[in-house]
Short mmCIF file of C-alpha atoms in Angstrom, two decimals:
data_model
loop_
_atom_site.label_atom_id
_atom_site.label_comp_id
_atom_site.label_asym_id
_atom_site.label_seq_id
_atom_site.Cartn_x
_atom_site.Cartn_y
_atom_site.Cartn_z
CA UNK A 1 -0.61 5.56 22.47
CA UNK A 2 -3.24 3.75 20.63
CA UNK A 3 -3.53 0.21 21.45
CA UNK A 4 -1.08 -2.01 18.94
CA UNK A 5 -2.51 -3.05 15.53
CA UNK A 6 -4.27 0.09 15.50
CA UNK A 7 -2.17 2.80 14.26
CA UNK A 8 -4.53 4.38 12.05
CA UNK A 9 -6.17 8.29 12.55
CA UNK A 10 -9.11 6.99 10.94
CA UNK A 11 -10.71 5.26 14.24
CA UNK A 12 -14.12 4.03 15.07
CA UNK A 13 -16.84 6.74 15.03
CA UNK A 14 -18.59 6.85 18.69
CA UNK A 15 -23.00 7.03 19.18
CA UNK A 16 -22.56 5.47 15.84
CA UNK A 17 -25.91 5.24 13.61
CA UNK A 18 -25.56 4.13 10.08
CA UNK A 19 -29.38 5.21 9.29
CA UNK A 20 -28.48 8.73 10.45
CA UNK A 21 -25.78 8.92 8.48
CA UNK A 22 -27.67 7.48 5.19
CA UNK A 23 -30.25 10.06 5.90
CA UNK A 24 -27.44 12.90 5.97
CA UNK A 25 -25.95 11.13 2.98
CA UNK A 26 -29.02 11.18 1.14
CA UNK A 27 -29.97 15.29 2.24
CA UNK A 28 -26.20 15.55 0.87
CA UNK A 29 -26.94 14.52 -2.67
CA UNK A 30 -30.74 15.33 -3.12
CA UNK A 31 -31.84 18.14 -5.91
CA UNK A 32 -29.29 19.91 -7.75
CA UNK A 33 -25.55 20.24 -6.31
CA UNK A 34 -23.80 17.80 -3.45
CA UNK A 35 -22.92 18.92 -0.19
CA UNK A 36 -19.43 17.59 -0.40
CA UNK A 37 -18.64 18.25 2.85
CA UNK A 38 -21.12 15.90 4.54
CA UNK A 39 -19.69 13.59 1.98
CA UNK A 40 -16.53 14.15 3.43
CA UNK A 41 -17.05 14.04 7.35
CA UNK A 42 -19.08 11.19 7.46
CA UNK A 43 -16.61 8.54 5.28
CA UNK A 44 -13.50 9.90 6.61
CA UNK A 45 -14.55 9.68 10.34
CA UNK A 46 -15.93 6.27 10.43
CA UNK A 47 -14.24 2.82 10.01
CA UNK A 48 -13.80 0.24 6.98
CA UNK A 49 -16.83 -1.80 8.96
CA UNK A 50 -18.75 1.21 10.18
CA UNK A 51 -18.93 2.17 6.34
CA UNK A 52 -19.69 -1.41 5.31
CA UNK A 53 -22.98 -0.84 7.74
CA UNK A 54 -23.67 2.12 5.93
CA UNK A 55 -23.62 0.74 2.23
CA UNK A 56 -25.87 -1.79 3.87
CA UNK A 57 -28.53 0.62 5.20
CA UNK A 58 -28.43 3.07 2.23
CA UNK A 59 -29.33 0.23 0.24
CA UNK A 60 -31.99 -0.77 2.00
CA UNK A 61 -33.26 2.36 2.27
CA UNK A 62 -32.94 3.59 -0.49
CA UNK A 63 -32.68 0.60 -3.15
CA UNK A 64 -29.89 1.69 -4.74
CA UNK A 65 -26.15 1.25 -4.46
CA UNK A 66 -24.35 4.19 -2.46
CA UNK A 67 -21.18 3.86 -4.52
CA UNK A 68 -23.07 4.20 -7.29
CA UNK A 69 -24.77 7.57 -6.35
CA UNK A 70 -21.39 8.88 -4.98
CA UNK A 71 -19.79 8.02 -8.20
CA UNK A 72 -22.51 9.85 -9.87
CA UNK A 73 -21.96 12.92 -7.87
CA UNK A 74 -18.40 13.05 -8.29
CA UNK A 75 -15.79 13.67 -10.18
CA UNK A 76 -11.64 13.36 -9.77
CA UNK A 77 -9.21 12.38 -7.28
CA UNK A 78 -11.77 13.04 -5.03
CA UNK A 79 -14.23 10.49 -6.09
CA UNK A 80 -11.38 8.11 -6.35
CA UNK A 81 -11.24 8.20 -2.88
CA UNK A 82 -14.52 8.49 -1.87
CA UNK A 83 -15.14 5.14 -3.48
CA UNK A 84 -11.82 3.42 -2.40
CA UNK A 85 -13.38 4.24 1.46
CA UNK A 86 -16.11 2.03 0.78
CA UNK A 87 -14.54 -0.99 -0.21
CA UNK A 88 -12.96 -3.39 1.71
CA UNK A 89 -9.17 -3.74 1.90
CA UNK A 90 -8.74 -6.94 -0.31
CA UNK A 91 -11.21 -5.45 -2.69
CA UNK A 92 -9.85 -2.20 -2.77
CA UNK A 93 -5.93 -4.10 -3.54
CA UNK A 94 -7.66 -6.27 -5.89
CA UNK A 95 -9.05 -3.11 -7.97
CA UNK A 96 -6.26 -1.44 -7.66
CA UNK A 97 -4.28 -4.23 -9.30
CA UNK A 98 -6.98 -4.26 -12.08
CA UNK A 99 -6.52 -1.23 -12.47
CA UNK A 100 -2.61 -0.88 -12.85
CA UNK A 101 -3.07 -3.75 -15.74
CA UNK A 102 -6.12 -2.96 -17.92
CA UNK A 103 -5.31 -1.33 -21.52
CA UNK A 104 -2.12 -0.62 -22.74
CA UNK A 105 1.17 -0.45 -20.07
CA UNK A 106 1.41 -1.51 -16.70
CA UNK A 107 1.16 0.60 -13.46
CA UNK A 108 4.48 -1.31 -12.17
CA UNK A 109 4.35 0.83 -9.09
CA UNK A 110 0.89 -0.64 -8.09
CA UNK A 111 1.94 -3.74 -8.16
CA UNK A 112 5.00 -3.16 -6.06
CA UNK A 113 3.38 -1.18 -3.31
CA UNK A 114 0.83 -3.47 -2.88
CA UNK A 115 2.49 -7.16 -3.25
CA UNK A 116 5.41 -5.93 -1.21
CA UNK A 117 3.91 -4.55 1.94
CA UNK A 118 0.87 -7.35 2.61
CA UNK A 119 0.83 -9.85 4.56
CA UNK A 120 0.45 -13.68 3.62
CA UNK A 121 -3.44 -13.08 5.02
CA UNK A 122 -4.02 -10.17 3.30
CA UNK A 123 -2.46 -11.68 -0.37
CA UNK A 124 -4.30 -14.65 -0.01
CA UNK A 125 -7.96 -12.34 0.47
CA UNK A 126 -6.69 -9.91 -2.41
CA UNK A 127 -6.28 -13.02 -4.73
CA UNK A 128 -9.67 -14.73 -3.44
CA UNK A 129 -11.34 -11.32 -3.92
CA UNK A 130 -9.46 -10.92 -7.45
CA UNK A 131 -10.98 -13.97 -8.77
CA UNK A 132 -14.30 -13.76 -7.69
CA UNK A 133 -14.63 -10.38 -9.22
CA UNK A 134 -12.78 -10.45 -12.37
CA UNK A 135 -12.94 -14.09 -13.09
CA UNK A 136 -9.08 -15.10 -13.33
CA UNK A 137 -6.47 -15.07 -11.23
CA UNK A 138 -4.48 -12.96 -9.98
CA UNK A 139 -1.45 -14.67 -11.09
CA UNK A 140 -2.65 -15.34 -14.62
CA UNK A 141 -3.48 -11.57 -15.14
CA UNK A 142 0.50 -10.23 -13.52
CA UNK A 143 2.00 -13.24 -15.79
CA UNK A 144 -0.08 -11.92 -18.82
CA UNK A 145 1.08 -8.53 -18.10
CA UNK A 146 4.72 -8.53 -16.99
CA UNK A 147 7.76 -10.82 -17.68
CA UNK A 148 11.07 -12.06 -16.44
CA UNK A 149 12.36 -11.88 -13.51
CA UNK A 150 10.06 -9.11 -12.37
CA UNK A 151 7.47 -11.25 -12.87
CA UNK A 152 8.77 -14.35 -11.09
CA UNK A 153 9.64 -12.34 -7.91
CA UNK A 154 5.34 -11.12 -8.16
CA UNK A 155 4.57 -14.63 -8.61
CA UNK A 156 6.75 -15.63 -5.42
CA UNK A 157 4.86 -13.03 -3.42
CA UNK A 158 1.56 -14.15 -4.61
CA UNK A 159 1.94 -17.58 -2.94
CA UNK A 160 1.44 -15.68 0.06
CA UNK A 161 4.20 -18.54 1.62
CA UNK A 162 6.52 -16.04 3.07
CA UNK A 163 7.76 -17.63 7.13
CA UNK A 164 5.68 -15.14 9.12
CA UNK A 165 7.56 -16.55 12.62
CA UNK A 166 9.63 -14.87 14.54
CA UNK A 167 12.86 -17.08 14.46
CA UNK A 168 16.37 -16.78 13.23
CA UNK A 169 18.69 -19.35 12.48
CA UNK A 170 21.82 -17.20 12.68
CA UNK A 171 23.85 -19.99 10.42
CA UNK A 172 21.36 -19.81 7.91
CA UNK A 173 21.32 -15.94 8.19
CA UNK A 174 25.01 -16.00 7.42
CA UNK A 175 24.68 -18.16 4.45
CA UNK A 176 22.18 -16.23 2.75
CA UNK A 177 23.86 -13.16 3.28
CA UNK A 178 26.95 -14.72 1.56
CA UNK A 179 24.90 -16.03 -1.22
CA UNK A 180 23.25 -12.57 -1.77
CA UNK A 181 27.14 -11.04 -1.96
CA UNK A 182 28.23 -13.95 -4.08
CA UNK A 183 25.30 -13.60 -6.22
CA UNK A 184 25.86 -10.07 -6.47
CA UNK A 185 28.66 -7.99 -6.01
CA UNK A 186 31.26 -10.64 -6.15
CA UNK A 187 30.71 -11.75 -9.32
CA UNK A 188 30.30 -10.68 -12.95
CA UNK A 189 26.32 -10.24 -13.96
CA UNK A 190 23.42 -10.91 -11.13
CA UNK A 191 22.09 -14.24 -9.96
CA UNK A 192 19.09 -12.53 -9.46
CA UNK A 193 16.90 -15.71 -8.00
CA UNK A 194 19.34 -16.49 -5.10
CA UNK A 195 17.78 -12.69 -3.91
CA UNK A 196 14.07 -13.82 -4.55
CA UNK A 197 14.70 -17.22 -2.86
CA UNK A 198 16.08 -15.09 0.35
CA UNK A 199 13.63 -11.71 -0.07
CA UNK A 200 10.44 -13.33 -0.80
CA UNK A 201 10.67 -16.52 1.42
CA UNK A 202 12.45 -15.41 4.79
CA UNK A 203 10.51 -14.21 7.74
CA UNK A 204 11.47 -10.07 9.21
CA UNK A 205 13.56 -11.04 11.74
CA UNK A 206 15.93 -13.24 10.14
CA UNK A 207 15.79 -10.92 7.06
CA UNK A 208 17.30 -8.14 9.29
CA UNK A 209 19.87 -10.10 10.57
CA UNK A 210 21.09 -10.98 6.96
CA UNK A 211 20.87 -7.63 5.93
CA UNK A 212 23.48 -6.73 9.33
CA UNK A 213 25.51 -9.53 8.08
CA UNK A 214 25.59 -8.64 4.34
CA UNK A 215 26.84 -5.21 5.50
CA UNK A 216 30.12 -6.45 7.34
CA UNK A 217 30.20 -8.83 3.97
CA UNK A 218 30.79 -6.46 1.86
CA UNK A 219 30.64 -3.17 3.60
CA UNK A 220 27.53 -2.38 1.74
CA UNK A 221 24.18 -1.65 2.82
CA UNK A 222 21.67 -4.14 0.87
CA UNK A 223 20.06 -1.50 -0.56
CA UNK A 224 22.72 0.18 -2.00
CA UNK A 225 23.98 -3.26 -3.88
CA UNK A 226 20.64 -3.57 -5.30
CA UNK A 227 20.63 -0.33 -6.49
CA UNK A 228 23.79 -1.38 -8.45
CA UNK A 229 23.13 -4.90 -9.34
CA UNK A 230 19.85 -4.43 -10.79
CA UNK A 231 17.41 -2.23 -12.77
CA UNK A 232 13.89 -1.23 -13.75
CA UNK A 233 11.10 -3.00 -12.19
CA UNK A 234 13.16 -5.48 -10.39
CA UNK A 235 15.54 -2.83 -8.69
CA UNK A 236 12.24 -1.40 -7.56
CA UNK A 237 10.26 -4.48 -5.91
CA UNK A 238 13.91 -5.64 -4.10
CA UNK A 239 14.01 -2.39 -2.86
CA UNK A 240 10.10 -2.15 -1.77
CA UNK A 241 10.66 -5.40 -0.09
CA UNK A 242 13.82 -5.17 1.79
CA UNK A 243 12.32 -1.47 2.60
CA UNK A 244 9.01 -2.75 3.93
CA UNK A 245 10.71 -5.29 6.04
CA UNK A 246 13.12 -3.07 7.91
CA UNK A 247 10.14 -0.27 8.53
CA UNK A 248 7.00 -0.09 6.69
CA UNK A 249 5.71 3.18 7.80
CA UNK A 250 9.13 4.63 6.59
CA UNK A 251 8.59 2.99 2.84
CA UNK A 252 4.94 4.47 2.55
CA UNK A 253 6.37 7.72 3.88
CA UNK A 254 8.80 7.86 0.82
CA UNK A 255 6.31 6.94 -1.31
CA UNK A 256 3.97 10.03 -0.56
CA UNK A 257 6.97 11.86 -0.52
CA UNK A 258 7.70 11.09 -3.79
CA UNK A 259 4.45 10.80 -5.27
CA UNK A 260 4.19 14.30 -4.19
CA UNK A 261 7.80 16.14 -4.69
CA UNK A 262 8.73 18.08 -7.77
CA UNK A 263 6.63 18.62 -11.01
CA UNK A 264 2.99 17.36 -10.78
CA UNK A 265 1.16 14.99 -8.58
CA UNK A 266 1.12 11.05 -8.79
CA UNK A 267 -2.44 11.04 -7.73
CA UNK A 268 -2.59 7.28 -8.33
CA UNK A 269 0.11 6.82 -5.16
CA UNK A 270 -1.20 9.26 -2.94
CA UNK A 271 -4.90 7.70 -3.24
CA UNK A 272 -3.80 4.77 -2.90
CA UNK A 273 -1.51 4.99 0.42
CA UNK A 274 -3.81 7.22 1.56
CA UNK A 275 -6.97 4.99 1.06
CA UNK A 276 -5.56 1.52 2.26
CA UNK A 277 -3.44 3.19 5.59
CA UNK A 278 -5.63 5.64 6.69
CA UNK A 279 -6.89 2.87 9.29
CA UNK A 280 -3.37 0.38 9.94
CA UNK A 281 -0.92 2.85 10.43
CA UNK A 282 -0.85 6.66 9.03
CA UNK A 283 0.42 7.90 12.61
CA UNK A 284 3.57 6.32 12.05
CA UNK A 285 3.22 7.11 8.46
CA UNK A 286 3.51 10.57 9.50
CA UNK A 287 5.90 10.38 12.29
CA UNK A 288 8.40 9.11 9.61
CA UNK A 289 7.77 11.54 7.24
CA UNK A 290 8.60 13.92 9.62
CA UNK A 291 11.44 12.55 10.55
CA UNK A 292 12.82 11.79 6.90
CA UNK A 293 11.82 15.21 5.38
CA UNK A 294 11.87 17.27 8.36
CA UNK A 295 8.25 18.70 7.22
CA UNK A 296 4.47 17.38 7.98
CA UNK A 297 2.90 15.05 5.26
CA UNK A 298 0.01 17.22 6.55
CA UNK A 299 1.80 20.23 5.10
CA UNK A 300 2.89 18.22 1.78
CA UNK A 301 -0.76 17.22 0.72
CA UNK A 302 -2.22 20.80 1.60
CA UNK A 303 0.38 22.31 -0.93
CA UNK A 304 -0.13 19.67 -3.35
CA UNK A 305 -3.87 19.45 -3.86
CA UNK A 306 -6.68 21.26 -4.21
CA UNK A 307 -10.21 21.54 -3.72
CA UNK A 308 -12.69 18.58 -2.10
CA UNK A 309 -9.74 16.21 -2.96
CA UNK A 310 -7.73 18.04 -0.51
CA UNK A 311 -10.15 18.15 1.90
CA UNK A 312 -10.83 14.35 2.38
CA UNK A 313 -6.98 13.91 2.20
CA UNK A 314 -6.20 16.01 5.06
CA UNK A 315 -8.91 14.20 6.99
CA UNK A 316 -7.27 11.04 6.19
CA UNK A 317 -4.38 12.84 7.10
CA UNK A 318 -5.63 13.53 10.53
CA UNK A 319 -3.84 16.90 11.41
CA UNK A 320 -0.41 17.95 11.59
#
């Protein structure tokens, strides 16, 4: 059992050298054609810090940037992920983000993994980050780019000013879980902010024990009344929240389940999940897929991919 906080089968690299691995980095894409491979084994087998080191040294030994070269030398998926390796976590959610809202249409599902599975630490760096690269807020670019209620719940998560204790106040539990039903099913049309005011602000703990309560309520599971109080965009970030909160690994699982099932790939999901866990928590990413599907997400990826893209993947994948 890995120690706790580190659930991740990307892991620390040991007799770490981040000159040797410039030099091998370099060899890789000298003269004509890229060794892909070395590409491969050295950034999926080493750390988010232990590849920090190594942007530092290939810079300095080479006086150019390594993202730059790599992005240069590839192509795809695969060079999506390649370059999502090397940035930090905030900056990798904050160009994700970009991403999802530059040019026409919205990537809603960006938003919604990433907004409702961080932490109040990790939104604060990913709007700090956001800013310093791109010049506005984060805030000012979701509002410019989605509206309504969708948009108010993003805002609420963006003040990163969710109770991260551990305590319940079982009275309080009970009320919100009888606002939520009152709001809801037991009336005509959806007070939808009574369900941000409880989802967005309420810490995990007490948020499960409303959800227990809202069941004997109205002999519902929360899930399934959002599911038939709401649509769109907003069914989909209640759900990723009230998902995340009762097991995280288990929401990412369905997510590369369903970025991957039926007709086509949704590349953008799979990079993404694949990118930001590979270090937090893909073991339990995988045990719950397993369990859920009854298959390996090792399996899933190898029949869904191809080529170098594949390859890196599986590595992030870390086995069956």
């Amino acid at each position: 059992m890995a120690a706790i906080g580190n659930r991740g089968t990307v892991t620390e690299a040991s007799g770490f050298s981040a000159e040797k691995d410039v030099e091998k980095l370099r060899g890789a894409m000298k003269g004509t054609g890229t060794d892909e491979l070395v590409i491969i084994d050295i950034l999926s087998h080493r750390t988010v810090a232990q590849r920090q080191r190594i942007k530092e040294a290939y810079k300095q030994a080479i006086g150019k940037d390594l993202a730059d070269d790599l992005s240069s030398e590839l192509s795809g998926n695969f060079r999506s992920v390649a370059l999502g390796l090397l940035m930090l976590p905030p900056v990798y959610d904050a160009y994700e983000l970009r991403n999802a809202m530059k040019g026409a249409g919205t990537e809603e599902a960006c938003l919604i993994d990433i907004l409702a599975s961080r932490s109040n630490d990790e939104i604060k760096a990913i709007c700090a980050v956001y800013k310093k690269e791109y010049g506005k807020s984060l805030e000012d670019a979701i509002c410019g780019d989605t509206s309504g209620m969708f948009q108010r719940v993003l805002v609420s998560l963006l003040t990163a000013g969710r109770d991260e204790s551990s305590a319940v106040n079982e009275a309080q539990a009970v009320l919100d879980a009888k606002e939520i039903y009152e709001a809801g099913e037991a009336r005509w049309g959806t007070d939808e902010v009574k369900f941000l005011t409880v989802l967005c602000v309420r810490n995990r703990n007490h948020l499960l024990r409303v959800f227990e309560e809202y069941q004997k309520i109205s002999g519902r599971d929360i899930e399934e009344s959002i599911k038939r109080e709401m649509s769109g965009s907003l069914e989909d970030i209640f759900l990723a929240i009230v998902k995340c909160m009762k097991n995280k690994p288990a929401f990412f699982a369905e997510r590369l389940y369903k970025s991957m099932k039926g007709l086509g790939t949704t590349d953008s999901v799979l990079v993404r999940i694949m990118v930001a866990r590979a270090e937090i928590d893909m073991l339990d990413i995988k045990a719950e897929f397993l369990k859920m599907y009854s298959k390996t997400l090792f399996s899933f990826i190898k029949g869904d991919t191809s080529g170098d893209y594949r390859k890196i993947l599986l590595e992030l994948c870390g086995g069956e």
